[in-house]
Amino acid sequence: MAATKKNSNTKKSNTIKLKFDTSWQYAPAPENKKSATINKQYELFINGQWQKPLSKKYFDTINPANEEKLSKVAWANEVDVDKAVKAARHAYENIWKNMPAKERAKYIFRIARIMQEKARELAIIESLDGGKPIRESRDFDIPTAANHFFYYAGWTDKLAFAFPNRQTSPLGVAGQIIPWNFPLLMAAWKIAPALATGNTVVIKSAESTPLTLLKLAEIIEEAELPPGVVNILSGAGDTGAAIVNHPDVNKIAFTGSTEVGKIIQKAIAGTQKKVTLELGGKAANIIFEDAAIDQAVEGVINGIFFNQGHVCCAGSRLYVQESILKEVVRKLKDRLESLIVGDPLDKNTDIGAINSKAQLDVIHKYIDIGKKEGAEFYQSSCPLPKKGYYCRPSLFTNVAQSNRIAQEEIFGPVLAVLSFRTVDEVIEKANNTPYGLSAGVWTDKGAKIFNMTTKMRAGVIWANTFNKFDPSSPFGGYKESGFGREGGLHGLLPYVNLVNE
Ligand code: NAP
Ligand code: MG
């Protein structure tokens, strides 16, 4: 009871002090929707052709920023999946696995170049379909996706250098399933290394964000990739399950929730299928008292609030050394007040729309849980658009390590702030989670960084920065964040058999 009372007082005083002042807002700078073409209806891309679904079913994809329908897309069922796998098998046996590597590379380069040419259109569609700010899709998602194709095109005829003294052979047909938070980028992470190593692909987009993959299908057509080498399916969870359970798929690459990852692992147990799982996270972002505090605060904002917190590696647990806790929290609250929440197509927007109503409900559920657990809640006072799914940037202080908001993935713009005194204490706290995908350390001392990085159980640890990606750098998790690596040289390994091991 006492905590609840304190919460409302804190909120009131902060709101008065920092009230969102719209008179200082930038004028709207929306990207022009007309630069993107979205068809009224999309079919399945199987064997190099647009094929009507045998399921005869379609579903709508909407724009979460205004809840308007964008398009109607085909829903692939088991029979459609079977058709796609047969096309991929045929292309694998008859074309792709025997094609000289340098010829394969040319196709992958061509895809990358066409993606660059169409970057503006792809960015607009990514923002319309998924709700992410155009700044993110324009400056990060699309260029990084194209870079993955460039990067793996480069490896295609150099596998002998990637695996010295070993011979490699492709696995066959790769079944790939991706989530809604980075649709085109996740597709690039999966398709590019699979093609580079001589595999063919059946990939499924997430239900709420099918459009950029359908655009990728158009790019693949334009690149004249042989039919069946990449098959693109839209659908829902049952489409993904049909790919996982298809007997002629040799490898499953999945990115998504830990819950579905566990289902997949059970489903393929006892089969010959290889698997990589990129799952959830609850990253610790750690600020020591010797850090450059303003930079660290900006890094925290970038790490969780941009992109609505829809990032598996989001720095959603903030650990601040006790001596600077007050200062950091004050600066965070000030910065939260200045973040612009709104139209994803506006170039000034920091936080766009939450991807779906279902995800917004999850975020609200966790905000309620945090309040009930007794943590102190703070939320920006910024205005929200009347239609669409939006959430103000929020943070909790006085969070206990055992609180659910400190342990479970929220996947929204909600930060849990905790404190620590010593290095050993924060390492123990940071590792005390079922996940282990990423982490961040902010300190002036190089030795401290090396000490932390060797003791923290996370696949990626950023030092004095956060959420930085490069195609040459591997990414993946420990514990319930999954296994296997995507990106870099390591990202080739899950797609090859190593002969003469
Ligand atoms: P999700 O519910 O697990 O869905 C991921 C994909 O799996 C979607 O395409 C989904 O289809 C499909 N799917 C659902 N049920 C399935 C089943 N039984 N068998 C096979 N496929 C199935 O995850 P999400 O909510 O879309 O994405 C958010 C999660 O992804 C978060 O937990 C986040 O941390 C994680 N993530 C991890 C990484 C990483 O690299 N580690 C990167 C990005 C996201 P539908 O969407 O059509 O239902
Ligand atoms: Mg959508």
Coordinates of C-alpha atoms and ligand atoms in Angstrom, one line a residue:
M1 CA 0.0 0.0 0.0
A2 CA 2.8 2.4 1.0
A3 CA 4.6 1.8 -2.3
T4 CA 1.4 2.5 -4.3
K5 CA 0.9 5.8 -2.5
K6 CA 4.5 6.8 -3.1
N7 CA 4.2 5.9 -6.8
S8 CA 1.4 8.3 -7.4
N9 CA 3.2 11.1 -5.6
T10 CA 6.4 10.6 -7.6
K11 CA 4.5 10.6 -10.9
K12 CA 2.7 13.8 -10.0
S13 CA 5.7 15.7 -9.0
N14 CA 7.7 14.6 -12.1
T15 CA 4.9 15.4 -14.4
I16 CA 4.6 18.9 -13.2
K17 CA 8.3 19.5 -13.4
L18 CA 8.9 18.0 -16.8
K19 CA 5.5 18.4 -18.6
F20 CA 5.8 17.6 -22.3
D21 CA 6.0 21.0 -24.1
T22 CA 4.6 20.7 -27.6
S23 CA 5.5 24.3 -28.5
W24 CA 9.1 23.1 -28.9
Q25 CA 8.2 20.2 -31.2
Y26 CA 9.6 19.9 -34.7
A27 CA 7.2 20.4 -37.6
P28 CA 6.0 17.1 -39.1
A29 CA 8.4 15.6 -41.7
P30 CA 6.6 12.6 -43.0
E31 CA 8.1 10.3 -45.6
N32 CA 6.0 10.1 -48.8
K33 CA 3.9 6.9 -48.9
K34 CA 3.6 7.2 -52.6
S35 CA 7.2 6.1 -53.1
A36 CA 6.1 2.6 -52.1
T37 CA 3.8 0.2 -54.1
I38 CA 1.8 -2.2 -52.1
N39 CA -0.5 -4.6 -54.1
K40 CA -4.0 -5.1 -52.9
Q41 CA -3.4 -8.9 -52.7
Y42 CA -0.3 -11.1 -52.6
E43 CA 0.0 -14.8 -53.4
L44 CA 2.7 -17.3 -52.4
F45 CA 6.1 -17.1 -54.1
I46 CA 6.9 -20.8 -54.9
N47 CA 9.2 -22.1 -57.6
G48 CA 9.8 -18.6 -59.0
Q49 CA 6.1 -18.0 -59.5
W50 CA 3.2 -16.2 -57.7
Q51 CA 0.9 -19.1 -56.8
K52 CA -2.5 -19.0 -55.3
P53 CA -2.6 -20.8 -51.9
L54 CA -4.0 -24.3 -52.0
S55 CA -5.5 -23.5 -48.6
K56 CA -7.7 -20.9 -50.4
K57 CA -7.2 -18.7 -47.4
Y58 CA -5.9 -15.1 -47.1
F59 CA -5.4 -12.8 -44.2
D60 CA -5.1 -9.0 -43.8
T61 CA -2.0 -7.2 -42.8
I62 CA -2.6 -3.9 -41.1
N63 CA -0.7 -0.7 -40.4
P64 CA -0.4 -0.7 -36.6
A65 CA 0.0 3.1 -36.6
N66 CA -3.6 3.7 -37.7
E67 CA -5.2 0.2 -37.8
E68 CA -5.9 0.5 -41.5
K69 CA -5.6 -2.5 -43.8
L70 CA -2.6 -2.5 -46.1
S71 CA -3.0 -5.7 -48.1
K72 CA -4.5 -9.1 -48.2
V73 CA -1.9 -12.0 -48.2
A74 CA -2.0 -15.7 -48.8
W75 CA -2.0 -18.1 -45.9
A76 CA 0.1 -21.2 -46.6
N77 CA -1.1 -24.4 -45.2
E78 CA 0.7 -27.8 -45.0
V79 CA 0.0 -28.6 -48.7
D80 CA 1.4 -25.2 -49.8
V81 CA 4.5 -25.8 -47.6
D82 CA 4.9 -29.3 -49.2
K83 CA 4.8 -27.7 -52.6
A84 CA 7.4 -25.1 -51.6
V85 CA 9.7 -27.8 -50.1
K86 CA 9.4 -29.9 -53.3
A87 CA 10.3 -26.8 -55.4
A88 CA 13.3 -26.1 -53.1
R89 CA 14.4 -29.8 -53.3
H90 CA 14.2 -29.8 -57.0
A91 CA 16.2 -26.6 -57.3
Y92 CA 18.8 -27.9 -54.9
E93 CA 19.4 -31.2 -56.6
N94 CA 19.2 -29.9 -60.2
I95 CA 20.6 -26.4 -60.1
W96 CA 21.9 -24.8 -57.0
K97 CA 24.2 -27.4 -55.3
N98 CA 26.1 -28.0 -58.5
M99 CA 26.4 -24.4 -59.6
P100 CA 30.0 -23.1 -59.5
A101 CA 30.4 -21.0 -56.4
K102 CA 31.4 -17.8 -58.2
E103 CA 28.1 -18.0 -60.3
R104 CA 26.1 -18.4 -57.1
A105 CA 27.8 -15.4 -55.7
K106 CA 26.7 -13.3 -58.6
Y107 CA 23.1 -13.9 -57.9
I108 CA 23.6 -13.0 -54.2
F109 CA 25.4 -9.8 -55.2
R110 CA 22.5 -9.0 -57.6
I111 CA 20.0 -9.3 -54.8
A112 CA 22.0 -7.0 -52.6
R113 CA 22.3 -4.4 -55.3
I114 CA 18.6 -4.4 -56.1
M115 CA 17.8 -4.1 -52.4
Q116 CA 20.0 -1.0 -52.3
E117 CA 18.2 0.5 -55.4
K118 CA 14.8 -0.1 -53.7
A119 CA 16.0 0.9 -50.2
R120 CA 13.6 3.8 -49.9
E121 CA 10.5 1.8 -50.9
L122 CA 11.6 -1.1 -48.6
A123 CA 12.0 1.2 -45.6
I124 CA 8.6 2.8 -46.1
I125 CA 6.9 -0.6 -46.3
E126 CA 8.8 -1.9 -43.3
S127 CA 7.6 1.1 -41.3
L128 CA 4.0 0.9 -42.6
D129 CA 3.6 -2.9 -41.9
G130 CA 5.5 -3.1 -38.6
G131 CA 5.2 0.3 -37.0
K132 CA 8.9 1.1 -36.6
P133 CA 10.2 4.6 -37.1
I134 CA 11.3 5.4 -40.7
R135 CA 14.6 6.5 -39.2
E136 CA 15.3 3.0 -38.0
S137 CA 14.1 1.2 -41.1
R138 CA 15.9 3.7 -43.5
D139 CA 19.2 3.9 -41.6
F140 CA 19.4 0.5 -40.0
D141 CA 17.1 -2.3 -41.2
I142 CA 17.4 -2.0 -44.9
P143 CA 21.0 -1.1 -45.3
T144 CA 22.1 -3.8 -42.9
A145 CA 19.9 -6.3 -44.7
A146 CA 21.6 -5.4 -48.0
N147 CA 25.0 -5.6 -46.4
H148 CA 24.3 -9.2 -45.2
F149 CA 23.7 -10.2 -48.8
F150 CA 26.9 -8.4 -49.9
Y151 CA 28.9 -9.9 -47.1
Y152 CA 27.8 -13.5 -47.7
A153 CA 28.2 -13.1 -51.5
G154 CA 31.8 -12.5 -50.7
W155 CA 32.2 -15.8 -48.8
T156 CA 30.5 -17.9 -51.5
D157 CA 33.6 -18.8 -53.4
K158 CA 35.9 -18.7 -50.4
L159 CA 34.5 -21.4 -48.2
A160 CA 37.9 -23.2 -48.3
F161 CA 39.3 -20.2 -46.4
A162 CA 36.4 -20.1 -44.0
F163 CA 37.0 -23.8 -43.1
P164 CA 40.7 -24.4 -43.7
N165 CA 41.7 -28.0 -44.4
R166 CA 38.1 -29.1 -44.4
Q167 CA 35.7 -29.7 -47.3
T168 CA 32.2 -28.4 -47.0
S169 CA 28.9 -29.7 -48.5
P170 CA 25.5 -28.0 -48.3
L171 CA 22.8 -29.4 -46.1
G172 CA 19.9 -29.3 -48.7
V173 CA 16.7 -27.5 -48.0
A174 CA 16.7 -24.9 -45.2
G175 CA 13.3 -24.1 -43.5
Q176 CA 13.5 -20.6 -42.0
I177 CA 11.0 -18.9 -39.7
I178 CA 11.3 -15.3 -38.7
P179 CA 9.6 -12.8 -36.2
W180 CA 7.9 -9.4 -36.8
N181 CA 10.5 -7.1 -35.2
F182 CA 13.1 -7.0 -38.0
P183 CA 11.3 -8.8 -40.9
L184 CA 13.7 -8.0 -43.9
L185 CA 16.8 -8.0 -41.8
M186 CA 16.0 -11.4 -40.2
A187 CA 15.3 -12.8 -43.7
A188 CA 18.7 -11.5 -44.9
W189 CA 20.4 -13.1 -41.8
K190 CA 19.0 -16.4 -42.8
I191 CA 18.7 -16.4 -46.6
A192 CA 22.2 -15.0 -47.4
P193 CA 24.4 -17.6 -45.6
A194 CA 22.1 -20.4 -46.8
L195 CA 22.5 -19.4 -50.4
A196 CA 26.2 -18.8 -50.1
T197 CA 26.8 -22.3 -48.9
G198 CA 24.7 -23.9 -51.6
N199 CA 21.4 -24.6 -49.8
T200 CA 17.9 -23.7 -51.0
V201 CA 15.3 -22.0 -48.9
V202 CA 11.7 -22.1 -47.8
I203 CA 11.1 -19.1 -45.5
K204 CA 8.0 -17.9 -43.7
S205 CA 7.4 -14.3 -42.5
A206 CA 5.5 -13.4 -39.3
E207 CA 1.8 -12.9 -39.6
S208 CA 1.8 -9.2 -38.8
T209 CA 4.7 -8.2 -41.1
P210 CA 4.6 -10.2 -44.4
L211 CA 5.1 -7.3 -46.8
T212 CA 8.9 -6.7 -47.1
L213 CA 9.4 -10.4 -47.7
L214 CA 6.9 -10.3 -50.5
K215 CA 8.9 -7.3 -51.9
L216 CA 12.0 -9.4 -51.5
A217 CA 10.3 -12.0 -53.6
E218 CA 9.9 -9.4 -56.4
I219 CA 13.6 -8.5 -56.0
I220 CA 14.5 -12.2 -56.3
E221 CA 12.4 -12.4 -59.5
E222 CA 14.2 -9.4 -60.8
A223 CA 17.6 -10.9 -60.0
E224 CA 16.5 -13.9 -62.0
L225 CA 17.5 -16.4 -59.3
P226 CA 16.7 -19.9 -60.6
P227 CA 13.1 -21.0 -59.7
G228 CA 12.7 -22.7 -56.4
V229 CA 16.0 -21.6 -54.9
V230 CA 14.2 -19.2 -52.5
N231 CA 10.5 -19.8 -51.8
I232 CA 8.6 -17.2 -49.7
L233 CA 5.5 -18.0 -47.8
S234 CA 3.2 -15.9 -45.7
G235 CA 1.1 -17.5 -43.0
A236 CA 0.7 -18.0 -39.3
G237 CA 2.1 -20.3 -36.6
D238 CA 0.7 -23.4 -38.3
T239 CA 2.6 -22.6 -41.5
G240 CA 5.8 -22.4 -39.4
A241 CA 4.9 -25.7 -37.7
A242 CA 4.4 -27.3 -41.2
I243 CA 7.9 -26.3 -42.2
V244 CA 9.4 -27.6 -39.0
N245 CA 7.6 -31.0 -39.4
H246 CA 8.2 -31.5 -43.1
P247 CA 10.3 -34.6 -43.5
D248 CA 12.3 -33.3 -46.5
V249 CA 13.6 -30.2 -44.7
N250 CA 17.3 -30.6 -43.6
K251 CA 17.7 -27.6 -41.4
I252 CA 15.5 -25.3 -39.4
A253 CA 16.6 -21.7 -38.6
F254 CA 14.2 -20.0 -36.2
T255 CA 14.2 -16.6 -34.7
G256 CA 11.3 -15.8 -32.3
S257 CA 10.2 -16.5 -28.8
T258 CA 11.7 -19.0 -26.4
E259 CA 8.3 -20.6 -26.0
V260 CA 8.0 -21.5 -29.7
G261 CA 11.8 -22.3 -29.8
K262 CA 11.1 -25.1 -27.2
I263 CA 8.2 -26.4 -29.3
I264 CA 10.5 -26.6 -32.3
Q265 CA 13.2 -28.4 -30.4
K266 CA 10.8 -31.0 -29.2
A267 CA 9.3 -31.4 -32.7
I268 CA 12.6 -32.2 -34.3
A269 CA 14.1 -34.3 -31.6
G270 CA 15.1 -37.7 -33.0
T271 CA 15.2 -36.4 -36.6
Q272 CA 18.3 -35.7 -38.6
K273 CA 17.4 -32.0 -38.9
K274 CA 20.0 -29.4 -37.9
V275 CA 18.7 -26.4 -36.0
T276 CA 19.6 -22.9 -34.9
L277 CA 17.4 -21.0 -32.4
E278 CA 17.7 -17.3 -31.9
L279 CA 15.3 -16.6 -29.0
G280 CA 14.4 -14.0 -26.4
G281 CA 16.5 -11.9 -24.1
K282 CA 16.6 -9.7 -21.0
A283 CA 19.8 -7.8 -21.5
A284 CA 21.6 -6.1 -18.6
N285 CA 23.0 -2.6 -19.4
I286 CA 25.5 -1.7 -16.6
I287 CA 26.6 1.8 -15.8
F288 CA 29.6 2.2 -13.5
E289 CA 30.3 5.5 -11.6
D290 CA 33.4 6.1 -13.7
A291 CA 31.4 6.1 -17.0
A292 CA 30.7 9.1 -19.2
I293 CA 27.2 9.5 -17.8
D294 CA 25.5 11.5 -20.6
Q295 CA 26.7 9.1 -23.2
A296 CA 25.6 6.2 -21.1
V297 CA 22.1 7.7 -20.7
E298 CA 21.9 8.2 -24.4
G299 CA 23.1 4.6 -24.9
V300 CA 20.3 3.4 -22.5
I301 CA 17.7 5.3 -24.5
N302 CA 19.0 3.9 -27.7
G303 CA 19.1 0.4 -26.2
I304 CA 15.5 0.1 -25.2
F305 CA 13.3 3.0 -26.3
F306 CA 14.1 3.5 -29.9
N307 CA 12.2 0.9 -32.0
Q308 CA 9.6 0.6 -29.2
G309 CA 11.7 -1.9 -27.3
H310 CA 10.9 -4.5 -30.0
V311 CA 14.4 -5.7 -29.9
C312 CA 15.4 -9.2 -28.7
C313 CA 18.7 -7.7 -27.4
A314 CA 17.1 -4.6 -25.9
G315 CA 18.9 -3.3 -22.8
S316 CA 15.7 -3.8 -20.7
R317 CA 17.4 -4.2 -17.3
L318 CA 19.5 -1.2 -16.3
Y319 CA 22.0 -1.6 -13.4
V320 CA 23.4 1.6 -12.1
Q321 CA 26.2 1.9 -9.5
E322 CA 24.5 3.3 -6.3
S323 CA 26.6 6.5 -6.1
I324 CA 25.3 7.8 -9.4
L325 CA 21.8 6.3 -9.3
K326 CA 19.9 9.5 -8.5
E327 CA 21.7 11.4 -11.3
V328 CA 21.2 8.7 -13.9
V329 CA 17.5 8.4 -13.1
R330 CA 16.9 12.1 -13.2
K331 CA 18.7 12.3 -16.6
L332 CA 16.7 9.4 -17.9
K333 CA 13.4 10.9 -16.9
D334 CA 14.4 14.2 -18.6
R335 CA 15.3 12.4 -21.8
L336 CA 12.2 10.3 -21.7
E337 CA 10.2 13.5 -21.7
S338 CA 11.9 14.7 -24.9
L339 CA 11.2 11.5 -26.9
I340 CA 8.7 11.8 -29.7
V341 CA 6.1 9.1 -30.0
G342 CA 4.0 9.0 -33.1
D343 CA 3.7 8.4 -36.8
P344 CA 6.4 5.9 -37.8
L345 CA 6.7 7.6 -41.2
D346 CA 7.7 10.9 -39.6
K347 CA 11.4 11.4 -39.8
N348 CA 11.4 13.0 -36.3
T349 CA 9.7 10.1 -34.6
D350 CA 11.8 8.3 -32.0
I351 CA 9.2 5.7 -30.9
G352 CA 6.7 4.4 -33.5
A353 CA 3.7 2.1 -33.1
I354 CA 3.6 -1.1 -31.1
N355 CA 3.5 -3.9 -33.7
S356 CA 0.1 -5.3 -32.8
K357 CA -2.8 -4.9 -30.3
A358 CA -1.7 -8.3 -28.8
Q359 CA 1.8 -6.9 -28.1
L360 CA 0.4 -3.7 -26.7
D361 CA -1.7 -5.8 -24.3
V362 CA 1.4 -7.7 -23.2
I363 CA 3.2 -4.4 -22.4
H364 CA 0.2 -3.1 -20.4
K365 CA 0.0 -6.4 -18.5
Y366 CA 3.7 -6.0 -17.5
I367 CA 3.2 -2.4 -16.5
D368 CA 0.4 -3.5 -14.2
I369 CA 2.6 -6.4 -12.8
G370 CA 5.5 -3.9 -12.1
K371 CA 3.1 -1.6 -10.2
K372 CA 1.7 -4.5 -8.2
E373 CA 5.2 -5.7 -7.4
G374 CA 5.8 -2.4 -5.7
A375 CA 8.2 -0.8 -8.1
E376 CA 8.0 3.0 -8.7
F377 CA 6.5 3.8 -12.1
Y378 CA 7.4 6.7 -14.3
Q379 CA 6.0 7.5 -17.7
S380 CA 6.6 10.3 -20.2
S381 CA 3.7 12.8 -20.5
C382 CA 3.9 13.0 -24.3
P383 CA 0.7 13.0 -26.3
L384 CA -0.2 9.9 -28.3
P385 CA -2.0 9.6 -31.6
K386 CA -5.7 8.9 -31.2
K387 CA -5.7 5.8 -33.5
G388 CA -3.2 3.0 -33.6
Y389 CA -1.2 1.1 -31.0
Y390 CA 1.2 3.3 -28.9
C391 CA 2.9 3.2 -25.6
R392 CA 4.6 6.1 -23.8
P393 CA 8.2 5.4 -22.8
S394 CA 8.2 4.2 -19.3
L395 CA 10.6 3.1 -16.5
F396 CA 10.4 1.5 -13.1
T397 CA 12.8 2.3 -10.3
N398 CA 13.1 0.5 -6.9
V399 CA 12.9 -2.8 -8.8
A400 CA 14.0 -6.0 -7.0
Q401 CA 16.1 -8.6 -8.8
S402 CA 13.3 -11.2 -8.3
N403 CA 10.5 -9.0 -9.8
R404 CA 8.9 -10.3 -12.9
I405 CA 9.7 -7.0 -14.7
A406 CA 13.4 -7.7 -14.1
Q407 CA 13.2 -11.3 -15.2
E408 CA 10.8 -11.6 -18.1
E409 CA 10.9 -10.2 -21.6
I410 CA 8.4 -7.3 -22.0
F411 CA 9.3 -6.4 -25.6
G412 CA 8.2 -2.9 -25.2
P413 CA 9.5 0.6 -24.2
V414 CA 9.6 -0.2 -20.5
L415 CA 12.9 -0.1 -18.6
A416 CA 13.6 -1.7 -15.2
V417 CA 16.2 0.2 -13.2
L418 CA 18.2 -1.6 -10.5
S419 CA 21.3 -0.6 -8.5
F420 CA 24.5 -2.3 -7.4
R421 CA 27.6 -1.5 -5.3
T422 CA 30.4 -3.8 -6.4
V423 CA 31.6 -5.5 -9.6
D424 CA 31.0 -9.0 -8.3
E425 CA 27.5 -8.1 -7.2
V426 CA 26.5 -6.7 -10.6
I427 CA 28.0 -9.7 -12.5
E428 CA 26.0 -12.0 -10.3
K429 CA 22.8 -10.0 -10.8
A430 CA 23.3 -9.6 -14.6
N431 CA 23.8 -13.4 -15.0
N432 CA 20.8 -14.1 -12.8
T433 CA 18.3 -14.6 -15.6
P434 CA 17.2 -17.5 -17.8
Y435 CA 18.4 -15.5 -20.9
G436 CA 21.8 -14.7 -22.2
L437 CA 21.6 -12.9 -25.5
S438 CA 23.4 -9.5 -25.0
A439 CA 24.6 -7.0 -22.4
G440 CA 26.2 -3.6 -22.2
V441 CA 29.0 -2.1 -20.0
W442 CA 29.6 1.6 -19.5
T443 CA 32.9 2.4 -17.8
D444 CA 36.1 4.5 -18.3
K445 CA 38.3 1.5 -17.4
G446 CA 39.3 -1.0 -20.1
A447 CA 40.4 -3.5 -17.5
K448 CA 36.9 -3.5 -16.0
I449 CA 35.4 -4.1 -19.5
F450 CA 37.6 -7.2 -20.0
N451 CA 36.8 -8.5 -16.5
M452 CA 33.1 -8.1 -17.1
T453 CA 33.0 -9.6 -20.6
T454 CA 34.8 -12.7 -19.5
K455 CA 32.4 -13.3 -16.6
M456 CA 29.1 -12.4 -18.1
R457 CA 27.0 -15.1 -19.8
A458 CA 25.8 -13.2 -22.9
G459 CA 26.4 -13.8 -26.6
V460 CA 27.2 -10.2 -27.4
I461 CA 28.5 -7.6 -24.9
W462 CA 28.8 -4.0 -26.0
A463 CA 31.2 -1.7 -24.3
N464 CA 30.4 2.1 -24.1
T465 CA 27.8 1.6 -26.9
F466 CA 24.7 -0.5 -27.5
N467 CA 22.8 -2.3 -30.3
K468 CA 25.6 -2.1 -32.8
F469 CA 25.5 -4.6 -35.6
D470 CA 27.7 -5.6 -38.5
P471 CA 27.4 -8.5 -41.0
S472 CA 30.9 -9.6 -40.1
S473 CA 30.1 -10.0 -36.4
P474 CA 28.3 -13.1 -35.1
F475 CA 25.2 -12.9 -33.0
G476 CA 23.4 -15.4 -30.8
G477 CA 22.6 -16.5 -27.3
Y478 CA 23.4 -18.6 -24.3
K479 CA 20.9 -20.5 -22.1
E480 CA 17.2 -19.8 -23.0
S481 CA 18.3 -17.2 -25.6
G482 CA 19.0 -20.2 -27.9
F483 CA 22.0 -21.6 -29.7
G484 CA 23.9 -21.3 -32.9
R485 CA 25.3 -18.1 -34.4
E486 CA 24.1 -15.9 -37.2
G487 CA 26.3 -13.3 -39.0
G488 CA 30.0 -13.4 -39.7
L489 CA 32.1 -16.4 -40.4
H490 CA 30.3 -18.3 -37.7
G491 CA 27.0 -17.8 -39.5
L492 CA 28.2 -20.1 -42.3
L493 CA 28.7 -23.1 -40.1
P494 CA 25.0 -23.9 -39.4
Y495 CA 24.5 -24.3 -43.2
V496 CA 27.3 -26.8 -44.0
N497 CA 28.4 -30.4 -43.4
L498 CA 32.1 -30.5 -42.7
V499 CA 33.6 -33.4 -44.6
N500 CA 36.7 -35.1 -43.2
E501 CA 36.2 -33.8 -39.7
Ligands
NAP1 P1 7.0 -16.0 -32.0 O1 5.6 -15.9 -31.6 O2 7.9 -17.1 -31.4 O3 7.0 -16.1 -33.6 C1 8.1 -16.2 -34.4 C2 7.8 -16.9 -35.7 O4 7.4 -18.2 -35.4 C3 6.6 -16.2 -36.4 O5 6.8 -16.3 -37.8 C4 5.5 -17.1 -35.9 O6 4.4 -17.1 -36.8 C5 6.1 -18.5 -36.0 N1 5.5 -19.5 -35.2 C6 4.5 -19.4 -34.2 N2 4.2 -20.6 -33.7 C7 5.0 -21.5 -34.3 C8 5.1 -22.9 -34.2 N3 4.4 -23.7 -33.4 N4 6.0 -23.5 -35.0 C9 6.7 -22.8 -35.9 N5 6.6 -21.5 -36.1 C10 5.8 -20.8 -35.3 O7 7.8 -14.7 -31.7 P2 7.4 -13.2 -32.1 O8 6.4 -12.8 -31.1 O9 7.0 -13.1 -33.5 O10 8.8 -12.4 -32.0 C11 9.2 -11.9 -30.8 C12 10.3 -12.8 -30.1 O11 11.4 -13.0 -31.0 C13 10.8 -12.2 -28.9 O12 10.9 -13.2 -27.9 C14 12.2 -11.8 -29.3 O13 13.2 -11.8 -28.3 C15 12.6 -12.9 -30.3 N6 13.6 -12.4 -31.2 C16 14.9 -13.0 -31.1 C17 15.9 -12.5 -31.9 C18 17.3 -13.1 -31.8 O14 18.1 -13.0 -32.7 N7 17.6 -13.9 -30.7 C19 15.7 -11.6 -32.9 C20 14.4 -11.0 -33.0 C21 13.4 -11.5 -32.1 P3 3.2 -16.0 -36.6 O15 3.9 -14.7 -36.3 O16 2.6 -15.9 -37.9 O17 2.4 -16.5 -35.5
MG2 MG 1.3 -5.4 -40.4

